[in-house]
Coordinates of C-alpha atoms in Angstrom, one line a residue:
X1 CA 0.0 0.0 0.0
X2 CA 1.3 3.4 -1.2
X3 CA 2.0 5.4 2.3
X4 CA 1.5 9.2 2.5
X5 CA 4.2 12.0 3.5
X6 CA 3.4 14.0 6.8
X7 CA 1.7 17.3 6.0
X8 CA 3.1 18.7 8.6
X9 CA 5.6 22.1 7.7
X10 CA 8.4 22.9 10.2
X11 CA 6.7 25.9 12.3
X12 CA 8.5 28.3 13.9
X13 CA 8.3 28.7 17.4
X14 CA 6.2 31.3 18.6
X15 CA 6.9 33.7 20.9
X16 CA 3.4 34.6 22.4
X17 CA -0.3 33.5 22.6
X18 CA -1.0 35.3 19.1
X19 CA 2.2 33.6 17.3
X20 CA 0.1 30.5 18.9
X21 CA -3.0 31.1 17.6
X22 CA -1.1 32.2 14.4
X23 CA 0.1 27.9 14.7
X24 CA -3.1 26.9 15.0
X25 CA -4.7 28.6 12.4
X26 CA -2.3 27.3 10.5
X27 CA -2.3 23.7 11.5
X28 CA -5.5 23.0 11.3
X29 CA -6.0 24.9 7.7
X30 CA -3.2 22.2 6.9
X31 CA -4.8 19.4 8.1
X32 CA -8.7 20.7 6.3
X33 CA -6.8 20.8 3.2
X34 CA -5.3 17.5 2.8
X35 CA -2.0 15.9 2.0
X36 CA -1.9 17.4 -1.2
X37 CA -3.3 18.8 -4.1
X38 CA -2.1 16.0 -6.3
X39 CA -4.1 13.5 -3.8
X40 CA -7.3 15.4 -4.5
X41 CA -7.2 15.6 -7.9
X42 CA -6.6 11.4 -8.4
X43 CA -9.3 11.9 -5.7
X44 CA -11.6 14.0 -8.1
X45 CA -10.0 11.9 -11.3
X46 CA -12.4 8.8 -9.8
X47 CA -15.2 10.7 -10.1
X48 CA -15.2 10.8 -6.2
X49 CA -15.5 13.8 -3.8
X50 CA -13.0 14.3 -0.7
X51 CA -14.2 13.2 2.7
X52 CA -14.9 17.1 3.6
X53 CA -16.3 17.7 0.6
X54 CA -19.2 15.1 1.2
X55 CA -20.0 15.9 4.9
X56 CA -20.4 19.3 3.1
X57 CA -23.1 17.8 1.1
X58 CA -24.5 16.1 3.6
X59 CA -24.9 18.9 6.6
X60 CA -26.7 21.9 6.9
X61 CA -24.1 24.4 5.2
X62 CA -21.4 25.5 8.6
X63 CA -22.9 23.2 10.9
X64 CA -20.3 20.7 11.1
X65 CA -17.9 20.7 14.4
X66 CA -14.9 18.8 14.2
X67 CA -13.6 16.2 16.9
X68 CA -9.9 15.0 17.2
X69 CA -8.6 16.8 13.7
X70 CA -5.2 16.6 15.2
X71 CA -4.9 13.2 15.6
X72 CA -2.4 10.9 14.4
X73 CA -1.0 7.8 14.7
X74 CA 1.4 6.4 16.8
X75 CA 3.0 3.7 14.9
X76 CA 6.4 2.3 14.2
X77 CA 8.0 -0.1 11.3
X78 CA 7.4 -0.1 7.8
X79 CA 8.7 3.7 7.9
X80 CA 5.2 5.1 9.5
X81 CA 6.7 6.5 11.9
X82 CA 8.1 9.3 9.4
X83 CA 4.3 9.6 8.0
X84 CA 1.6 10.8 10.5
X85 CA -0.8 13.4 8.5
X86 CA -3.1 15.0 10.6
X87 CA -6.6 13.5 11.0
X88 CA -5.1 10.1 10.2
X89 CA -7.5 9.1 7.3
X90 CA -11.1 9.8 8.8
X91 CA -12.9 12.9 9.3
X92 CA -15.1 12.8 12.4
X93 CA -17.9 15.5 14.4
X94 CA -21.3 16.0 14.0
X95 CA -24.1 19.0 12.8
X96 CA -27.2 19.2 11.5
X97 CA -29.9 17.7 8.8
X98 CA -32.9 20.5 9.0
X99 CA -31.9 21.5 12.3
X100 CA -31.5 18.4 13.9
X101 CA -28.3 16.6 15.2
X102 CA -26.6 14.0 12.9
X103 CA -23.3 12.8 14.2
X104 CA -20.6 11.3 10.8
X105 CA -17.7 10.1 10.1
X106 CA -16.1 9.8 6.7
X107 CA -13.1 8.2 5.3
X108 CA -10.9 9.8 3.9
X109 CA -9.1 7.6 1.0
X110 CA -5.9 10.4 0.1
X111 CA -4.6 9.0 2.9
X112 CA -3.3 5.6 3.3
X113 CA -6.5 4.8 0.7
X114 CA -8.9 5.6 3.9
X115 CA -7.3 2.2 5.8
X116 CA -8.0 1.9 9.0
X117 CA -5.4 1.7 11.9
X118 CA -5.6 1.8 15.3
X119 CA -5.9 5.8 15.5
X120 CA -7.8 6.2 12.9
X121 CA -10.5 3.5 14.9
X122 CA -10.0 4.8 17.9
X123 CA -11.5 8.4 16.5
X124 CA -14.5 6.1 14.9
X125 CA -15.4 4.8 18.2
X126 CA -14.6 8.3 19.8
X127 CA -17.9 9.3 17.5
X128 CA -19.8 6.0 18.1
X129 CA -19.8 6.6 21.5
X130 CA -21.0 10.4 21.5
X131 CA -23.6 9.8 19.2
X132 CA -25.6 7.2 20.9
X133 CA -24.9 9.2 24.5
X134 CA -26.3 12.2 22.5
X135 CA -28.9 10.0 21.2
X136 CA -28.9 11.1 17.7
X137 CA -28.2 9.6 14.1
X138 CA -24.9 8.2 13.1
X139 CA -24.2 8.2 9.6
X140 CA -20.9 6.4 7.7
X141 CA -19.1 7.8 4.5
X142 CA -17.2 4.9 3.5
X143 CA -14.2 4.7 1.2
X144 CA -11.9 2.6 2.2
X145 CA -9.1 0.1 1.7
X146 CA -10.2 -2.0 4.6
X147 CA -7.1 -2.8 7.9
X148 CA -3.8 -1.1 7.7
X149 CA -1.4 -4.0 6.9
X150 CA 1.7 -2.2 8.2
X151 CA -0.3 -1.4 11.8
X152 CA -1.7 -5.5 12.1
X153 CA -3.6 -7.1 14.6
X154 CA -4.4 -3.8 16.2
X155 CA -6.6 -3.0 12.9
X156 CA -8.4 -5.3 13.1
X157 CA -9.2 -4.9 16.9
X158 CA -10.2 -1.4 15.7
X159 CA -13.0 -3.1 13.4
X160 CA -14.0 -5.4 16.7
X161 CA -15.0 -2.3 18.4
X162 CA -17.4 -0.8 15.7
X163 CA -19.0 -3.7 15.1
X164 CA -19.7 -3.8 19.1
X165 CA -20.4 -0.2 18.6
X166 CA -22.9 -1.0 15.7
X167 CA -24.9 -3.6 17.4
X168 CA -24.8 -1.7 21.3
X169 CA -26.9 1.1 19.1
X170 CA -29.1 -1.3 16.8
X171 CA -32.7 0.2 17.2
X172 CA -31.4 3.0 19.8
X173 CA -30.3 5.4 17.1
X174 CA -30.7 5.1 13.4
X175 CA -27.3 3.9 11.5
X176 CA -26.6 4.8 8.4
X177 CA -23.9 3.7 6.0
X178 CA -22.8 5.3 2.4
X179 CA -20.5 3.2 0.4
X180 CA -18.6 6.0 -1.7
X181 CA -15.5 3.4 -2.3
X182 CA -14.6 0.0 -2.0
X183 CA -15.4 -1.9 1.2
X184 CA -13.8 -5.5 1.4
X185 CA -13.4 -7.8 4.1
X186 CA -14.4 -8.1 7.8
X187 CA -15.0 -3.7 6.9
X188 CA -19.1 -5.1 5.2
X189 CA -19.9 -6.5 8.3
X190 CA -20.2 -2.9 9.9
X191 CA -22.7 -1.3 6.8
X192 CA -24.3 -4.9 7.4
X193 CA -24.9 -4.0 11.1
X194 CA -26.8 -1.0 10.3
X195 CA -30.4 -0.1 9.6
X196 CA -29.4 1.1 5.9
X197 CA -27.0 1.1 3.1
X198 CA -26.4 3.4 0.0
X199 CA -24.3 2.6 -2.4
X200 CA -23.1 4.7 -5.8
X201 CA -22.5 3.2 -9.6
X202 CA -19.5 2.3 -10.7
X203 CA -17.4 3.6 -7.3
X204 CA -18.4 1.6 -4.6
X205 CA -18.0 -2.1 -4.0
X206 CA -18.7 -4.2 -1.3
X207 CA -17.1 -8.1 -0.6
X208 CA -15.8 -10.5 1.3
X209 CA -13.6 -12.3 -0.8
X210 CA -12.4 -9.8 -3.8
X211 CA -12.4 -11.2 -7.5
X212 CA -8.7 -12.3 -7.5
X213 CA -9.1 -14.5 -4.4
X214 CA -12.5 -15.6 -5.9
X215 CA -11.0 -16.8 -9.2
X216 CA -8.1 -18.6 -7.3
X217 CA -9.9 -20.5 -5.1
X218 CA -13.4 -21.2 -7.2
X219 CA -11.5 -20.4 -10.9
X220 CA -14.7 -17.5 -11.9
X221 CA -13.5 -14.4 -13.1
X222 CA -15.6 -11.1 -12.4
X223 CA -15.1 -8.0 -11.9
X224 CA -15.0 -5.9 -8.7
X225 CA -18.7 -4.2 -9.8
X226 CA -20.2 -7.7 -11.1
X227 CA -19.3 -9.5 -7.4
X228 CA -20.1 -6.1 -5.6
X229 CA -21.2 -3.5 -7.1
X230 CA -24.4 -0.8 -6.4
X231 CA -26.5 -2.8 -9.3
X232 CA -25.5 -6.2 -7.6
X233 CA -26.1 -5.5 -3.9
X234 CA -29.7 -3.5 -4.7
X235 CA -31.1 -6.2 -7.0
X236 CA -29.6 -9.8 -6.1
X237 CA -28.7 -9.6 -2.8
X238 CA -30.3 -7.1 -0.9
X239 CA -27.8 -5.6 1.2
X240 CA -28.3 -2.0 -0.4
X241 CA -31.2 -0.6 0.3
X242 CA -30.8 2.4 -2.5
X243 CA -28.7 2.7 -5.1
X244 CA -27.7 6.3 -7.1
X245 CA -25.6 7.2 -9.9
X246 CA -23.8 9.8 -8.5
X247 CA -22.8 11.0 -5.2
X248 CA -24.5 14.6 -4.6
X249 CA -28.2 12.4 -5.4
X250 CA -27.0 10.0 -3.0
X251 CA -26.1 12.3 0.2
X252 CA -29.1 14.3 -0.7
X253 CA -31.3 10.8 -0.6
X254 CA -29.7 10.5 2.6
X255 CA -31.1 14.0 3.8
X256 CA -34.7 12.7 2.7
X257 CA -34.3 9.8 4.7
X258 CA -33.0 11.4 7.7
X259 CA -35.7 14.0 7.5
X260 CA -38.6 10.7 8.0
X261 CA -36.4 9.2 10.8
X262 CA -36.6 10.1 14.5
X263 CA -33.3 10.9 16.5
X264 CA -33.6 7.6 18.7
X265 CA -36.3 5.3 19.7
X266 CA -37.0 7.3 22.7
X267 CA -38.8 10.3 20.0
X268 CA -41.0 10.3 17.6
X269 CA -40.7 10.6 14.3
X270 CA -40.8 14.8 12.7
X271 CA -43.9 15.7 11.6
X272 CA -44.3 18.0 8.9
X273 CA -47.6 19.4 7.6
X274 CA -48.7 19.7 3.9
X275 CA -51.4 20.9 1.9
X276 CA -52.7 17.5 1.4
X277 CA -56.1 18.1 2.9
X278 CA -56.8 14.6 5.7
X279 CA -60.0 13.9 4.4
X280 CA -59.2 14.3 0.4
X281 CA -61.0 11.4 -1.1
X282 CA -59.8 9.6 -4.4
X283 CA -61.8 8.1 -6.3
X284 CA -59.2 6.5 -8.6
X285 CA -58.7 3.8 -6.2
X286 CA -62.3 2.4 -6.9
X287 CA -61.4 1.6 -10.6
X288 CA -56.8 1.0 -9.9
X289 CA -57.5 -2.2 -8.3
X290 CA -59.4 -5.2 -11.0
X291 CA -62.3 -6.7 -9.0
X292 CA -60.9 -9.6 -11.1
X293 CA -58.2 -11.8 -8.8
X294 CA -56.3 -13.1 -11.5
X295 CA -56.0 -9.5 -13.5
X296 CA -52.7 -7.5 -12.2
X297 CA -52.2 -3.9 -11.4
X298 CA -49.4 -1.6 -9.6
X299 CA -50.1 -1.5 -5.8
X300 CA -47.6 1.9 -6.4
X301 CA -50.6 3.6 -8.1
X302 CA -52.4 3.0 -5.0
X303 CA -49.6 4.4 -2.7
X304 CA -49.8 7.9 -4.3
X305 CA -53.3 8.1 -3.9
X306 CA -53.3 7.6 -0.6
X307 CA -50.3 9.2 0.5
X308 CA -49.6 12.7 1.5
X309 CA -49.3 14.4 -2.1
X310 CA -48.3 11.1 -3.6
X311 CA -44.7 11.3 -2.4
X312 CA -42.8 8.3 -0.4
X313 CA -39.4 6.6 -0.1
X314 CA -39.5 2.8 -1.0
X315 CA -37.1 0.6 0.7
X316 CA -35.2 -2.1 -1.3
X317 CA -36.3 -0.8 -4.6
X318 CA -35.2 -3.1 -6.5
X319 CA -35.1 -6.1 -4.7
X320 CA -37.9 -8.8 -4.0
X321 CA -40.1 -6.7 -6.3
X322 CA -43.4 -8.6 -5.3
X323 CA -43.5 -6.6 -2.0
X324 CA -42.9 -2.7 -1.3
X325 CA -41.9 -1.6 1.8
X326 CA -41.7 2.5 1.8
X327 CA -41.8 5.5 4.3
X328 CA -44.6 8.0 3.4
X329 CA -46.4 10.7 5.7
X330 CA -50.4 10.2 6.3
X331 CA -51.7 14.4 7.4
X332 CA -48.0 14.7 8.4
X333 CA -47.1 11.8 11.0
X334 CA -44.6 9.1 9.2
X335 CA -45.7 5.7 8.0
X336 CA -44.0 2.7 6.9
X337 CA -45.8 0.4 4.4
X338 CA -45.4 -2.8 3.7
X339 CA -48.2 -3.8 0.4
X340 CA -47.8 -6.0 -2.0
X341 CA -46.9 -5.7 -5.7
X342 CA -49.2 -7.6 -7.9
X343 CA -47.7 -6.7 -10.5
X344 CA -44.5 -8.8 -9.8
X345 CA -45.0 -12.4 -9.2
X346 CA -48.8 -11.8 -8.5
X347 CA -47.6 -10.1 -5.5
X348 CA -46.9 -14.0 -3.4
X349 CA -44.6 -14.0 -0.7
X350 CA -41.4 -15.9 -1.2
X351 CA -38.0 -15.9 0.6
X352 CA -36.8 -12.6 0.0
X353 CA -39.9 -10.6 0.4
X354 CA -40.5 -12.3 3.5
X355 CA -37.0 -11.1 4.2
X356 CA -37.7 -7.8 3.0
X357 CA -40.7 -7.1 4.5
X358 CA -39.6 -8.7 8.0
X359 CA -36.6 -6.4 8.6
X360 CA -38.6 -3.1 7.2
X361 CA -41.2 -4.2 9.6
X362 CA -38.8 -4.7 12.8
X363 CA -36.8 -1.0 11.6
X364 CA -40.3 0.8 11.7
X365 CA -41.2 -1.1 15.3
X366 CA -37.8 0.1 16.9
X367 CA -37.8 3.7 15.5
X368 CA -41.6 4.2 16.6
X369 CA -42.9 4.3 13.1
X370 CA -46.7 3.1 12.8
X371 CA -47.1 0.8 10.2
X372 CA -50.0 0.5 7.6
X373 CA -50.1 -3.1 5.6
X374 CA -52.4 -3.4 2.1
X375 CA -52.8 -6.9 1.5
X376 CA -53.2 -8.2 -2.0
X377 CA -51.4 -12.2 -1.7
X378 CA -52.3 -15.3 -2.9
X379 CA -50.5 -17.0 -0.8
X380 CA -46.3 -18.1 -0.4
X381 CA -44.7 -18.9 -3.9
X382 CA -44.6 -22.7 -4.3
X383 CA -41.7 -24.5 -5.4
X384 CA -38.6 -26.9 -4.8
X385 CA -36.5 -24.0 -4.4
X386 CA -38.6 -22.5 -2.0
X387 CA -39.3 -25.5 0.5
X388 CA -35.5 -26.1 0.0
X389 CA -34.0 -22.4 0.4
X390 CA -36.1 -22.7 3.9
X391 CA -39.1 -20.8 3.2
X392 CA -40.8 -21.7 6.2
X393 CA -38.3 -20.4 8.4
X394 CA -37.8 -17.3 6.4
X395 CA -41.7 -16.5 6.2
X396 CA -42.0 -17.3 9.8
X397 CA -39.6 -13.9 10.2
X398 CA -41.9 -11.7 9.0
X399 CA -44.6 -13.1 11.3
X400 CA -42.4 -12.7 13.8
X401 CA -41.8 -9.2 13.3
X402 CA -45.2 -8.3 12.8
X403 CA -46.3 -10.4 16.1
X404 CA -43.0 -8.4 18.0
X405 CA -44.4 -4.9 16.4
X406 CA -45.2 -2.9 19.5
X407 CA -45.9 0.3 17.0
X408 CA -49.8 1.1 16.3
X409 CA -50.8 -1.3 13.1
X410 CA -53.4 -1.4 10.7
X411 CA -53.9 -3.9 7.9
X412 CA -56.0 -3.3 5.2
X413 CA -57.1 -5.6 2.2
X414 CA -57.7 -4.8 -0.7
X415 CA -58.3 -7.8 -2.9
X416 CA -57.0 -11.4 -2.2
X417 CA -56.0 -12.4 1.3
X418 CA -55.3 -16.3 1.0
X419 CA -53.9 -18.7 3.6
X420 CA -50.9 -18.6 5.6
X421 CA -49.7 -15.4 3.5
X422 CA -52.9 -13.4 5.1
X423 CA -52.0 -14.8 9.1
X424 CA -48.6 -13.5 8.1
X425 CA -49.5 -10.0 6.5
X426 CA -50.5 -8.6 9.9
X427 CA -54.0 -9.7 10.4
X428 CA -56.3 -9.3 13.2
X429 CA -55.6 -12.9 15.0
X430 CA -51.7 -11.7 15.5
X431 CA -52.3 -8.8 16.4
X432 CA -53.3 -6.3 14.1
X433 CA -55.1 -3.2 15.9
X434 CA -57.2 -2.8 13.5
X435 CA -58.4 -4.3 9.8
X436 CA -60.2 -2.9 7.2
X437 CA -61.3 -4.6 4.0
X438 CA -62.3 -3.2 0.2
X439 CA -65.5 -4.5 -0.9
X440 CA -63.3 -6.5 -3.5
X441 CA -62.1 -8.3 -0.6
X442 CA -61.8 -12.3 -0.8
X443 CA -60.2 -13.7 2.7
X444 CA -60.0 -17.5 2.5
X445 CA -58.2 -20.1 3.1
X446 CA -57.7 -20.7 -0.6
X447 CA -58.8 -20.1 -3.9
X448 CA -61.9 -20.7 -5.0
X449 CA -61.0 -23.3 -7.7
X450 CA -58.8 -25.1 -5.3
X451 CA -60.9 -25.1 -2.6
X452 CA -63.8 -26.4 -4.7
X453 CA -61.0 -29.2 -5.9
X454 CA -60.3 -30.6 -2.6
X455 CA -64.1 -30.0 -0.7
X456 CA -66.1 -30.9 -3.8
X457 CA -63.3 -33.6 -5.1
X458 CA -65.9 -36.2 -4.3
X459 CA -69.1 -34.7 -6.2
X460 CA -66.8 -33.7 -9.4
X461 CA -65.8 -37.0 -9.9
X462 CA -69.0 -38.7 -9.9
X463 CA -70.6 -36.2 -11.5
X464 CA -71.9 -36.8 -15.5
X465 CA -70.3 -33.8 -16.3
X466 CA -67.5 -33.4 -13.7
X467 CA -66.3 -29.3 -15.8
X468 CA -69.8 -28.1 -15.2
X469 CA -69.8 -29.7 -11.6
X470 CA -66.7 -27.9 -10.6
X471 CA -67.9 -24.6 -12.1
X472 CA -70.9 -25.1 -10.1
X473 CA -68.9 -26.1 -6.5
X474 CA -66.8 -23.2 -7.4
X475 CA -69.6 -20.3 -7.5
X476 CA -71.2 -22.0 -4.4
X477 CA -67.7 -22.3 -2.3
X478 CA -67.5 -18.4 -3.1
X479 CA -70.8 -17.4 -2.6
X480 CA -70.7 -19.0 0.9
X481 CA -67.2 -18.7 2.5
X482 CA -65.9 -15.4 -0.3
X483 CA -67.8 -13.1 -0.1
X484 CA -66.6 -9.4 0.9
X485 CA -68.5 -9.0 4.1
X486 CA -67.9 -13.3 5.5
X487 CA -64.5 -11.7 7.3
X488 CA -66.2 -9.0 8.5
X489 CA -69.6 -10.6 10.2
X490 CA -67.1 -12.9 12.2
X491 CA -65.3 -9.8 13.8
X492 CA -62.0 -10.9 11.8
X493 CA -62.7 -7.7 10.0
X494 CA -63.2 -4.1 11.9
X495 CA -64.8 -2.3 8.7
X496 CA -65.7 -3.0 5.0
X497 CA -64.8 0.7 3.6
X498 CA -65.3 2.5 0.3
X499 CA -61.8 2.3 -1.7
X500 CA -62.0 6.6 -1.9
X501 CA -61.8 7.2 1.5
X502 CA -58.9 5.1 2.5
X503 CA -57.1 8.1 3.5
X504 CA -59.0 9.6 5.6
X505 CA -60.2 6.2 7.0
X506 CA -56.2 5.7 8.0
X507 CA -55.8 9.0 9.3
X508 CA -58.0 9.4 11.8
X509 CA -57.5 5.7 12.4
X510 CA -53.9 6.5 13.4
X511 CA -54.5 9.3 15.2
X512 CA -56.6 7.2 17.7
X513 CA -54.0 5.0 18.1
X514 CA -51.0 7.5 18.4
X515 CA -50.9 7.1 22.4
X516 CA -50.8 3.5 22.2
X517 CA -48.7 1.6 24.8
X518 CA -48.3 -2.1 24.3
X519 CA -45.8 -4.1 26.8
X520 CA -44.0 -7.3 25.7
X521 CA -43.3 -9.9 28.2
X522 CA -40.5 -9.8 30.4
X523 CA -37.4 -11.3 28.5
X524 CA -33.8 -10.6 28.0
X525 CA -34.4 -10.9 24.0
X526 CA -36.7 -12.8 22.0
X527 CA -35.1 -15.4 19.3
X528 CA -36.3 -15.0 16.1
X529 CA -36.3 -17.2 12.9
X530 CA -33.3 -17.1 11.1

């Protein structure tokens, strides 16, 4: 690893407290600026900003204070001991999104490539700890080149105490990490660790094992992008939860999402009134969603209907498609929603929406975030794969999370609600405060077809004409045990509503429920599904 020179000019000595101040100035305008011009513009040559340059970006403009600028390492051997640059690769303090405290550190890769040593850790945890005594947001800029060989073991201790760091504050403060750089090794379990991850197109790369040691040990060659990159981690494997092309939409994405979280799970989240008038009624949604089970639609048409002014921040955007999980404001007060997509995979629940969904669900619970689920499932996705890949553990974590969820919750569904996928989707009978139903609701246990298939198996076969039989079994199963209003005359259904005044139906819903208080049982922790 190339090694930096020390900044640091020869200074005269001063000869009273304004020649010192004169020194200080002058360090510290040394240590803002870098090692060197040459370092920023390889820096800028990436199509990467500078550590200072994105905290810029992501503060309110001269809010950002400084903590241990004049730190450096303390390392011998390998000739560090001749190269100790002021702020020793990271750039640490806090200031403000909107007014409100966000404590960050940021990586600063023209020196020693970001790598952390024990200083440079030791600053990290410095900023750790103030920010969950503080009890406000934490947010990472990464770009780094993962331990500092020449400084060993004690690198890697360094990374032991931010991942102790990461999990002491898991669901006390929000945690936020932006990959702006490469992140390899034992450095992705700390952006793992964290509530969410941004990554940016064609600069930042996250991995365990990097392509070379990948093509030596299994003999496939890839690139650093195709193992890790933004695309990779936002579509196939889920551990970005947004992906941008560039870095000024990415830190001003983070903003947004700061602005819908609260400061710690002691507060609620910021409310912020609109113009979107509580009891506007839409009557698009009586004609968005097909009375027709089988006939798909885009539950995201729905959203902005109901939302305030049609505006909300999904969550895993691109991956598991056939469930969207976004942040959105109902008269003000933040919401997370968890609906499913017909549109993708008929909207079913598999292994990675249950995934999806399950986390999203346990993040809104722990940051006080009420939560509003539109059901529109057919059930879990059958399959080899699935039974295999362990879908019955992984669907049981989303029931979990919902059945955990302490937050005020209301379900409401829309369309199909079929078997072990509507128990899972929040209903009443785990806990669900309160349900509402469309009056193109269908809540079974099944489809009608296949229920008709395995009640009526009997009377189809013997029948003279066993098509018109089942037709007949069908209509009578649905007429019976389908209709919209079966749920609701058995209590497992609050209120059959008209579709156009789902928002305001919410609203006030919510607003009842804003004081609610719900205590779990004693325990040390639960154990959920993994």
């Amino acid at each position: 690893m190339t090694v930096l020179s020390d900044p640091s000019p020869a200074v005269a000595e001063p000869e009273d407290a304004r020649g010192r101040v004169a020194e200080l100035h002058g360090i510290r305008a040394q240590a803002q600026a870098g090692p060197s011009e040459k370092a920023t513009a390889a820096q800028h040559a990436k199509g990467k900003l500078t550590a200072r340059e994105r905290i810029g970006l992501l503060l309110d403009e001269g809010s950002f204070q400084e903590v241990e600028q004049l730190r450096r390492h303390r390392a011998t051997g390998f000739g560090l001991e001749e190269k100790k640059p002021y702020t020793d690769g990271v750039v640490t303090g806090w200031g403000t999104v909107e007014g409100r405290t966000v404590f960050v550190y940021a990586h600063d890769f023209r020196i020693f490539g970001g790598a952390l040593g024990e200083a440079h850790a030791e600053k990290i945890h410095k900023i750790m700890d103030l920010a969950l005594t503080a009890g406000a947001p934490l947010v990472s800029l990464n770009d780094g080149a993962g331990a500092r060989i020449q400084e060993g073991v004690s690198a890697l201790a360094g990374y032991g105490g931010i991942f102790r760091r990461n999990t002491r504050a898991s669901g006390v403060i929000p945690q936020i990490s932006v990959m702006l750089g490469p992140c390899a090794g034992g450095a992705a379990y700390s952006p793992a660790l964290t509530d969410f991850v941004f990554m940016v197109r064609g600069t930042s790369q996250m991995f365990i094992t990097g392509p070379d040691v990948v093509k030596t040990v299994t003999g496939e060659e890839i690139s650093h992008d195709g193992l890790g990159g933004a695309d990779v981690h936002a579509a196939t494997s889920g551990v970005a939860h947004f992906a941008y092309d560039d870095e000024e939409t990415c830190l001003a994405e983070v903003r947004y999402l700061l602005s819908m979280l609260p400061q710690n799970n002691q507060e609620a989240p910021p409310v912020a009134r609109g113009g979107d008038p509580a009891d506007r009624r839409s009557e698009k949604l009586v004609d968005l969603v097909p009375a027709e089970g089988s006939r798909p639609y885009d539950m995201a048409a729905v959203l902005e209907e109901i939302v305030d002014d049609g505006e909300y921040l999904e969550i895993h955007e691109r991956w598991a498609r056939n469930v969207l999980c976004v942040l959105a404001r109902l008269d003000g007060e933040v919401v997370g929603i968890v609906a499913n997509q017909p549109q993708n995979l008929a909207g079913v629940l598999d292994i990675d929406a249950s995934e999806k969904a399950a986390r999203f669900v346990r993040t809104c619970d722990a940051f006080n975030i009420p939560l509003v689920t539109l059901l529109d499932v057919p059930g879990f996705l059958p399959g080899v794969d699935q039974e295999h890949g362990g879908i019955i553990r992984h669907g049981a974590k989303l029931l979990y999370a919902y059945c955990d969820a302490t937050v005020p919750r209301i379900s409401v569904v829309l369309r199909k609600a079929y078997g072990g996928a509507y128990i899972v989707m929040d209903s009443q009978s785990i806990g669900a405060d309160l349900t509402y139903a469309w009056p193109t609701n269908e809540i079974a246990v099944m489809g009608a077809e296949g229920a008709a298939n395995v009640v009526f198996r009997r009377r189809i076969a013997e029948a003279e004409d066993p098509g018109a039989m089942r037709a007949r079994m069908v209509e009578e199963y649905k007429s019976e045990l389908m209709h919209p209003y079966y749920a609701a005359e058995r209590g497992l259904v609050d209120e059959v509503i008209d579709p156009s005044g789902t928002r305001e139906v919410l609203i006030r819903s919510l607003a009842m429920l804003r004081a609610k208080h719900a205590d779990l049982p004693t325990r040390k922790h639960g154990n959920p599904p993994q």
